Amino acid sequence: MTTENNDILFGNGDELPSNHSTNPHIQDVISAGRRKVVVGGAALGAMAFLGAAIPGLARAAEPSAQGLKDLPFRRRTRLPFSPVAVTRADAITVPAGYSATTFIPWGTPITGSYPTWMEDASNSAEDQAQQVGMHHDGMHFFPMNAKLGGRQSDHGLLVLNHEYIQAPLLHPNGPTVVDGKRVDVDEVRKEINAHGVSVVEIRRGPSGDWSVLPTARNRRITGATPMRIEGPARGHALMRTRYSPSGTSTRGTLNNCANGHTPWGTYLTCEENWAGYFATADSDLPRELSRYGVRGSGRYGWETVAGDEFERFNASHIATDPQADYRNEPNTFGWIVEIDPFDPNSTPVKHTALGRFAHEGLVFAPVRPGRPVVCYSGDDSQNEYIYKYVSRDRYRPQRSDGRLLDEGTLYVARFNTDGSGDWLALDHADPAFQRACEAAGVQFADQGEVLINTRLAADVVGATKMDRPEWGAVNPDSGEVYFTLTNNSGRKETDASNPRAPNAFGHIIRWREASRDFAGTRFNWDIYLLAGPQDNSRGPKGRALDESNIMASPDGLWFDDEGRLWIQTDMSGSQLRSGPFGNNQMLVSDPRTGETKRFLVGPQGAEVTGITATPDFRTLFVNIQHPGEDSTATNYTSTWPDGPGRRPRSATVIVTRDDGKRLM
Ligand code: FEO
Ligand code: CA
Ligand code: CA
């Protein structure tokens, strides 16, 4: 091994900023006097609230030059509950009339020999590969008949991500490190197996209680599961490794944050802060590593263990030939991964046409037969970008599949000061892209190289640097796309779409595609809300947030079928410990009226992230990640969900209404 490994951090894995590109914040060229915060509400004067319910896109309001007009407003509240107060209780708090029940916590056996969860964390690596992974994140409920377009609500597959691990809690006494090296092979293998995705077949009984069914569909996908590479970067010289000299496959998916699901009934898991898993001892790093922040030691020191399954985390030049070492292994991460949850023998696919970056999630625009599919993804790092993909081929119900994600155009967003926006193609065959490359003095040999270096390609075309793009969601009423920008402590200068510097509290931006053409290249945008305390926030109607809805660091985002926006927060550090916001929380906001209320507060030190529901909307699934985030092997800062003295565990919670009716 050639790397120095004195610095294994076992941290939570948010990456250091790595956008040192010189492309300006586009609005930096606009004089300060002309800067304007384009915000839903205040800056718009009168928002246009029009009338009765809208049956779909056809009657959505046209965007105006000042911002997006809002949709019709019904006087009866669509949030029929009393908001939950800010709290630091080590519990799940939901409104009166609702209940929250813990489900499939880390360690729940789901497959193989169904190894019993051991409270002292003494389960082996092999056990962990048959149990629910650690640190639940993005999630989707697939009705059992989803592939036929069905909406069965009492039986389905719950598929969820496991973003990262807390090594102090994963092992009985924390991780073993000797002289800066990992020495226990089973420990490291267990860490790799605690990552990835769980597929769990579940059923709702007559009393409304959910249980795990012990079927062959249950599956763990881990940081070691073989995966196929598809799209323009398949077989590229920069994808060739000792494991796959042809550059067509790799092992595992890591740091799976938010998610997506396709119109054809498959799950998408998104590789976010993967760069920190790799080590390099090289000093002169290629752009496909340096622009992503691969540097020094691996976060968990996996590369310090002998054996091919671990040496692949060392991206140093060791051999003379890239097919004889793992210098290119990091290039096989940073992708969107498609999993067919209904076929437990299927090989997951990394779709390179969707770009390589710190993918938070992927959200589809509404699909229409005979039209391309369109989806959106944010790159969650300070001053990174928001992307859109438009398939080359058209969507055909019951016939289309993942191949739609292998041929298409990747665009990156530029948010203009006047509330308009442009989608800029990252297409090697596009003359405008070639001109931008020439002007910047940057060369790409082919589209595969563009995609492997997606961030650099986006720098070249002058994309707008954003305040950490997280989840996206599409309003089923209007077709407007909402994205969270969680915060950006590193922002020095404001621009119209990122109006606070530094941005400690985050905001939610939204846009509407021009002419309602999701595949087009023009859009209009405004800011839906500025998160923060009462004296530094702006809600959807232009008023400050109040005690019923103050929030910070919005992250998870989801629209229910009736057009309510659910917002989940990911505060950390002092904001979580001493801010006015209490523990991380989930709120509901009605874009028709601007009404926004806190619905759920998580336990101490936890992030609330991941949300899905049954089609009948009688069961809501929400994930609670890293309760007791600062815990050590001997000192638990939360004991949720198992209670006093017991090791905290990430888990799903099932939220229902006590009268058994629809949640809202
Ligand atoms: Fe994994 Fe961007 O949160
Ligand atoms: Ca997130
Ligand atoms: Ca986050």
Tab-separated table of C-alpha atoms in Angstrom, residues 182-483:
chain	number	residue	atom	x	y	z
A	182	ARG	CA	-7.784	-1.162	9.803
A	183	VAL	CA	-6.805	-4.599	11.051
A	184	ASP	CA	-10.101	-6.482	11.379
A	185	VAL	CA	-11.261	-7.707	7.972
A	186	ASP	CA	-14.749	-8.697	9.163
A	187	GLU	CA	-15.259	-5.220	10.620
A	188	VAL	CA	-14.501	-3.549	7.305
A	189	ARG	CA	-16.637	-6.020	5.377
A	190	LYS	CA	-19.489	-5.319	7.799
A	191	GLU	CA	-19.134	-1.595	7.117
A	192	ILE	CA	-19.349	-2.189	3.362
A	193	ASN	CA	-22.378	-4.463	3.849
A	194	ALA	CA	-24.173	-1.900	6.038
A	195	HIS	CA	-24.214	0.456	3.012
A	196	GLY	CA	-26.428	0.190	-0.046
A	197	VAL	CA	-30.112	-0.572	-0.414
A	198	SER	CA	-32.732	-2.838	1.206
A	199	VAL	CA	-35.692	-4.331	-0.663
A	200	VAL	CA	-38.335	-5.481	1.816
A	201	GLU	CA	-41.670	-7.098	0.975
A	202	ILE	CA	-44.283	-5.849	3.436
A	203	ARG	CA	-47.989	-6.337	4.055
A	204	ARG	CA	-50.610	-4.419	6.003
A	205	GLY	CA	-52.888	-6.574	8.132
A	206	PRO	CA	-56.571	-5.995	8.897
A	207	SER	CA	-55.678	-4.030	12.033
A	208	GLY	CA	-53.478	-1.693	9.994
A	209	ASP	CA	-50.174	-3.085	11.304
A	210	TRP	CA	-47.363	-3.711	8.822
A	211	SER	CA	-45.125	-6.778	8.824
A	212	VAL	CA	-42.128	-8.004	6.824
A	213	LEU	CA	-42.872	-11.059	4.671
A	214	PRO	CA	-40.029	-13.615	4.480
A	215	THR	CA	-40.008	-13.949	0.694
A	216	ALA	CA	-37.389	-14.415	-2.005
A	217	ARG	CA	-37.924	-10.820	-3.158
A	218	ASN	CA	-36.234	-9.437	-0.045
A	219	ARG	CA	-32.739	-8.374	-0.952
A	220	ARG	CA	-29.716	-6.493	0.271
A	221	ILE	CA	-27.648	-4.580	-2.243
A	222	THR	CA	-24.388	-3.458	-0.649
A	223	GLY	CA	-21.149	-1.638	-1.281
A	224	ALA	CA	-19.900	-4.902	-2.833
A	225	THR	CA	-22.786	-6.005	-5.117
A	226	PRO	CA	-21.703	-6.420	-8.785
A	227	MET	CA	-23.146	-3.697	-11.047
A	228	ARG	CA	-23.228	-3.111	-14.792
A	229	ILE	CA	-22.172	0.178	-16.369
A	230	GLU	CA	-24.337	1.481	-19.206
A	231	GLY	CA	-24.549	4.633	-21.288
A	232	PRO	CA	-21.846	6.672	-23.047
A	233	ALA	CA	-19.136	6.013	-20.424
A	234	ARG	CA	-19.517	2.209	-20.614
A	235	GLY	CA	-16.214	0.724	-21.705
A	236	HIS	CA	-14.457	4.111	-21.619
A	237	ALA	CA	-10.705	4.028	-21.072
A	238	LEU	CA	-11.255	5.995	-17.829
A	239	MET	CA	-13.567	3.241	-16.493
A	240	ARG	CA	-11.093	0.351	-16.866
A	241	THR	CA	-9.951	-1.309	-13.665
A	242	ARG	CA	-8.297	-4.502	-12.463
A	243	TYR	CA	-11.801	-5.844	-11.699
A	244	SER	CA	-13.222	-4.825	-15.072
A	245	PRO	CA	-10.494	-4.395	-17.709
A	246	SER	CA	-13.269	-3.701	-20.227
A	247	GLY	CA	-14.669	-0.828	-18.117
A	248	THR	CA	-18.171	-2.291	-18.173
A	249	SER	CA	-18.793	-3.261	-14.538
A	250	THR	CA	-17.923	-2.367	-10.966
A	251	ARG	CA	-18.723	-3.429	-7.409
A	252	GLY	CA	-21.178	-1.752	-5.103
A	253	THR	CA	-22.984	1.504	-4.565
A	254	LEU	CA	-22.030	3.904	-1.749
A	255	ASN	CA	-23.434	6.887	0.096
A	256	ASN	CA	-26.902	6.419	-1.311
A	257	CYS	CA	-28.714	9.550	-0.330
A	258	ALA	CA	-32.051	10.415	-1.904
A	259	ASN	CA	-33.718	8.272	-4.531
A	260	GLY	CA	-36.040	8.183	-7.466
A	261	HIS	CA	-38.378	5.757	-9.141
A	262	THR	CA	-39.037	5.270	-12.815
A	263	PRO	CA	-42.333	5.245	-14.737
A	264	TRP	CA	-41.604	1.565	-15.503
A	265	GLY	CA	-41.533	0.450	-11.867
A	266	THR	CA	-37.859	0.375	-10.925
A	267	TYR	CA	-35.948	2.075	-8.116
A	268	LEU	CA	-33.145	4.606	-8.533
A	269	THR	CA	-30.508	5.058	-5.874
A	270	CYS	CA	-28.170	8.026	-6.010
A	271	GLU	CA	-24.460	8.078	-5.166
A	272	GLU	CA	-23.780	11.261	-3.199
A	273	ASN	CA	-20.651	11.770	-1.078
A	274	TRP	CA	-18.693	8.841	-2.526
A	275	ALA	CA	-15.409	10.692	-3.060
A	276	GLY	CA	-14.346	10.343	0.574
A	277	TYR	CA	-14.405	6.546	0.411
A	278	PHE	CA	-11.319	6.579	-1.815
A	279	ALA	CA	-7.688	7.218	-0.990
A	280	THR	CA	-4.872	8.424	-3.187
A	281	ALA	CA	-1.189	8.956	-2.553
A	282	ASP	CA	-0.713	10.661	-5.910
A	283	SER	CA	0.091	14.349	-5.896
A	284	ASP	CA	-0.796	15.207	-9.479
A	285	LEU	CA	-4.444	14.181	-9.619
A	286	PRO	CA	-6.424	13.928	-12.845
A	287	ARG	CA	-9.418	16.272	-13.135
A	288	GLU	CA	-11.897	13.422	-12.726
A	289	LEU	CA	-10.581	12.999	-9.169
A	290	SER	CA	-9.557	16.528	-8.165
A	291	ARG	CA	-12.823	18.174	-9.244
A	292	TYR	CA	-14.679	15.691	-7.021
A	293	GLY	CA	-12.523	16.026	-3.925
A	294	VAL	CA	-10.797	12.631	-3.902
A	295	ARG	CA	-7.733	13.185	-1.740
A	296	GLY	CA	-5.536	11.629	0.960
A	297	SER	CA	-6.947	8.806	3.054
A	298	GLY	CA	-10.287	7.092	2.784
A	299	ARG	CA	-12.953	8.130	5.265
A	300	TYR	CA	-13.087	4.691	6.891
A	301	GLY	CA	-9.619	3.452	5.915
A	302	TRP	CA	-10.997	0.508	3.916
A	303	GLU	CA	-8.053	0.765	1.512
A	304	THR	CA	-5.649	-0.163	4.318
A	305	VAL	CA	-6.807	-3.796	4.364
A	306	ALA	CA	-5.091	-6.305	2.041
A	307	GLY	CA	-7.130	-8.038	-0.638
A	308	ASP	CA	-8.680	-6.967	-3.920
A	309	GLU	CA	-12.089	-6.190	-2.358
A	310	PHE	CA	-10.426	-3.478	-0.234
A	311	GLU	CA	-7.461	-2.405	-2.353
A	312	ARG	CA	-9.952	-1.054	-4.888
A	313	PHE	CA	-10.505	1.907	-2.560
A	314	ASN	CA	-6.910	2.978	-3.202
A	315	ALA	CA	-7.005	5.107	-6.360
A	316	SER	CA	-3.233	5.632	-6.487
A	317	HIS	CA	-1.162	4.782	-9.545
A	318	ILE	CA	0.443	1.526	-8.451
A	319	ALA	CA	0.915	-0.470	-11.657
A	320	THR	CA	1.987	0.785	-15.065
A	321	ASP	CA	-1.351	-0.169	-16.602
A	322	PRO	CA	-4.776	1.143	-15.457
A	323	GLN	CA	-6.152	-2.358	-15.954
A	324	ALA	CA	-3.780	-3.568	-13.250
A	325	ASP	CA	-4.711	-1.153	-10.437
A	326	TYR	CA	-7.665	0.944	-9.216
A	327	ARG	CA	-6.720	4.478	-10.301
A	328	ASN	CA	-10.044	4.538	-12.217
A	329	GLU	CA	-12.225	2.948	-9.525
A	330	PRO	CA	-13.599	6.347	-8.341
A	331	ASN	CA	-14.788	6.956	-11.914
A	332	THR	CA	-17.216	4.062	-11.474
A	333	PHE	CA	-18.947	6.008	-8.649
A	334	GLY	CA	-21.032	9.183	-8.685
A	335	TRP	CA	-23.820	7.765	-10.847
A	336	ILE	CA	-27.529	7.034	-10.709
A	337	VAL	CA	-28.095	3.314	-10.144
A	338	GLU	CA	-31.234	1.507	-11.323
A	339	ILE	CA	-32.489	-1.516	-9.392
A	340	ASP	CA	-35.415	-3.712	-10.407
A	341	PRO	CA	-36.876	-4.491	-6.980
A	342	PHE	CA	-39.217	-7.120	-8.410
A	343	ASP	CA	-36.345	-9.261	-9.740
A	344	PRO	CA	-34.018	-10.242	-6.903
A	345	ASN	CA	-31.558	-11.716	-9.400
A	346	SER	CA	-31.272	-8.563	-11.507
A	347	THR	CA	-27.931	-6.781	-11.783
A	348	PRO	CA	-28.119	-3.098	-10.787
A	349	VAL	CA	-27.173	-0.685	-13.582
A	350	LYS	CA	-25.160	2.539	-13.308
A	351	HIS	CA	-26.597	4.913	-15.936
A	352	THR	CA	-23.761	7.182	-17.026
A	353	ALA	CA	-25.859	9.393	-19.327
A	354	LEU	CA	-27.293	11.029	-16.187
A	355	GLY	CA	-23.898	12.467	-15.284
A	356	ARG	CA	-21.320	11.932	-12.558
A	357	PHE	CA	-21.451	14.114	-9.484
A	358	ALA	CA	-22.652	14.012	-5.847
A	359	HIS	CA	-26.160	12.992	-6.891
A	360	GLU	CA	-28.614	13.801	-4.142
A	361	GLY	CA	-31.653	12.279	-5.853
A	362	LEU	CA	-33.514	11.997	-9.137
A	363	VAL	CA	-37.068	13.146	-9.793
A	364	PHE	CA	-39.070	12.590	-12.967
A	365	ALA	CA	-41.300	15.130	-14.633
A	366	PRO	CA	-44.770	13.730	-15.373
A	367	VAL	CA	-44.460	11.244	-18.225
A	368	ARG	CA	-46.562	11.292	-21.344
A	369	PRO	CA	-46.764	8.515	-23.933
A	370	GLY	CA	-44.902	9.477	-27.084
A	371	ARG	CA	-42.779	12.116	-25.323
A	372	PRO	CA	-39.211	11.841	-23.977
A	373	VAL	CA	-38.771	11.207	-20.267
A	374	VAL	CA	-37.315	14.123	-18.308
A	375	CYS	CA	-35.688	14.001	-14.879
A	376	TYR	CA	-33.849	16.365	-12.543
A	377	SER	CA	-30.935	15.858	-10.154
A	378	GLY	CA	-29.003	18.122	-7.780
A	379	ASP	CA	-25.276	17.967	-6.996
A	380	ASP	CA	-25.103	18.371	-3.229
A	381	SER	CA	-21.942	20.245	-2.528
A	382	GLN	CA	-21.323	23.936	-1.952
A	383	ASN	CA	-21.540	25.940	-5.196
A	384	GLU	CA	-22.502	22.965	-7.358
A	385	TYR	CA	-25.286	22.715	-9.895
A	386	ILE	CA	-28.777	21.455	-10.801
A	387	TYR	CA	-29.100	19.162	-13.830
A	388	LYS	CA	-31.830	17.905	-16.154
A	389	TYR	CA	-31.813	14.860	-18.421
A	390	VAL	CA	-34.014	14.464	-21.518
A	391	SER	CA	-34.141	11.039	-23.138
A	392	ARG	CA	-33.543	10.686	-26.859
A	393	ASP	CA	-36.266	8.067	-27.247
A	394	ARG	CA	-39.924	8.422	-26.423
A	395	TYR	CA	-41.797	6.895	-23.531
A	396	ARG	CA	-44.048	3.978	-24.444
A	397	PRO	CA	-46.131	2.600	-21.542
A	398	GLN	CA	-45.498	-1.088	-20.784
A	399	ARG	CA	-42.634	-1.145	-23.309
A	400	SER	CA	-40.070	1.411	-22.157
A	401	ASP	CA	-37.340	0.456	-19.702
A	402	GLY	CA	-34.004	1.648	-18.323
A	403	ARG	CA	-32.574	2.034	-21.818
A	404	LEU	CA	-34.359	5.408	-21.894
A	405	LEU	CA	-31.723	6.502	-19.359
A	406	ASP	CA	-28.800	5.555	-21.615
A	407	GLU	CA	-29.309	7.828	-24.630
A	408	GLY	CA	-30.232	11.444	-24.096
A	409	THR	CA	-29.044	14.952	-23.352
A	410	LEU	CA	-27.790	16.159	-19.988
A	411	TYR	CA	-28.351	19.860	-19.263
A	412	VAL	CA	-27.249	22.110	-16.407
A	413	ALA	CA	-29.206	25.082	-15.072
A	414	ARG	CA	-28.403	28.773	-15.360
A	415	PHE	CA	-30.709	30.932	-13.221
A	416	ASN	CA	-30.842	34.449	-14.685
A	417	THR	CA	-31.429	37.528	-12.559
A	418	ASP	CA	-34.709	38.419	-14.264
A	419	GLY	CA	-36.395	35.201	-13.124
A	420	SER	CA	-35.782	33.365	-16.383
A	421	GLY	CA	-33.488	30.387	-16.728
A	422	ASP	CA	-31.687	28.342	-19.354
A	423	TRP	CA	-30.846	24.667	-19.644
A	424	LEU	CA	-27.326	24.433	-21.083
A	425	ALA	CA	-26.519	21.200	-22.931
A	426	LEU	CA	-23.450	19.179	-21.933
A	427	ASP	CA	-23.301	17.492	-25.296
A	428	HIS	CA	-20.047	16.788	-27.068
A	429	ALA	CA	-21.829	16.956	-30.434
A	430	ASP	CA	-23.391	20.367	-29.738
A	431	PRO	CA	-21.552	23.283	-31.446
A	432	ALA	CA	-22.417	25.656	-28.569
A	433	PHE	CA	-20.816	23.237	-26.103
A	434	GLN	CA	-17.744	22.918	-28.319
A	435	ARG	CA	-17.430	26.698	-28.532
A	436	ALA	CA	-17.652	26.976	-24.727
A	437	CYS	CA	-14.937	24.315	-24.374
A	438	GLU	CA	-12.696	26.160	-26.816
A	439	ALA	CA	-13.223	29.455	-25.014
A	440	ALA	CA	-12.361	27.807	-21.688
A	441	GLY	CA	-9.389	25.904	-23.092
A	442	VAL	CA	-10.895	22.593	-22.018
A	443	GLN	CA	-10.966	19.474	-24.170
A	444	PHE	CA	-13.029	16.313	-23.953
A	445	ALA	CA	-12.322	13.415	-26.299
A	446	ASP	CA	-15.878	12.142	-26.409
A	447	GLN	CA	-19.228	12.201	-24.595
A	448	GLY	CA	-18.058	9.536	-22.143
A	449	GLU	CA	-15.306	11.852	-20.988
A	450	VAL	CA	-17.770	14.749	-20.720
A	451	LEU	CA	-19.973	12.652	-18.430
A	452	ILE	CA	-17.113	11.340	-16.278
A	453	ASN	CA	-16.178	15.021	-15.829
A	454	THR	CA	-19.736	16.359	-15.566
A	455	ARG	CA	-18.796	19.053	-13.032
A	456	LEU	CA	-16.058	20.456	-15.259
A	457	ALA	CA	-18.361	20.413	-18.289
A	458	ALA	CA	-20.922	22.390	-16.268
A	459	ASP	CA	-18.214	24.871	-15.201
A	460	VAL	CA	-17.324	25.382	-18.840
A	461	VAL	CA	-20.842	26.354	-19.942
A	462	GLY	CA	-21.324	28.793	-17.040
A	463	ALA	CA	-23.902	27.077	-14.852
A	464	THR	CA	-25.149	28.877	-11.727
A	465	LYS	CA	-23.413	27.875	-8.511
A	466	MET	CA	-26.081	26.913	-6.005
A	467	ASP	CA	-26.345	26.596	-2.217
A	468	ARG	CA	-26.052	22.780	-2.052
A	469	PRO	CA	-28.874	21.372	-4.215
A	470	GLU	CA	-30.633	18.559	-2.385
A	471	TRP	CA	-33.989	16.874	-3.165
A	472	GLY	CA	-36.354	17.840	-5.959
A	473	ALA	CA	-40.097	17.268	-6.293
A	474	VAL	CA	-42.634	18.038	-9.010
A	475	ASN	CA	-45.977	19.605	-8.090
A	476	PRO	CA	-48.695	17.353	-9.561
A	477	ASP	CA	-51.037	20.374	-9.790
A	478	SER	CA	-48.827	22.676	-11.800
A	479	GLY	CA	-45.805	20.769	-13.093
A	480	GLU	CA	-43.575	23.200	-11.211
A	481	VAL	CA	-40.288	21.690	-10.054
A	482	TYR	CA	-39.213	22.471	-6.485
A	483	PHE	CA	-35.652	21.990	-5.185
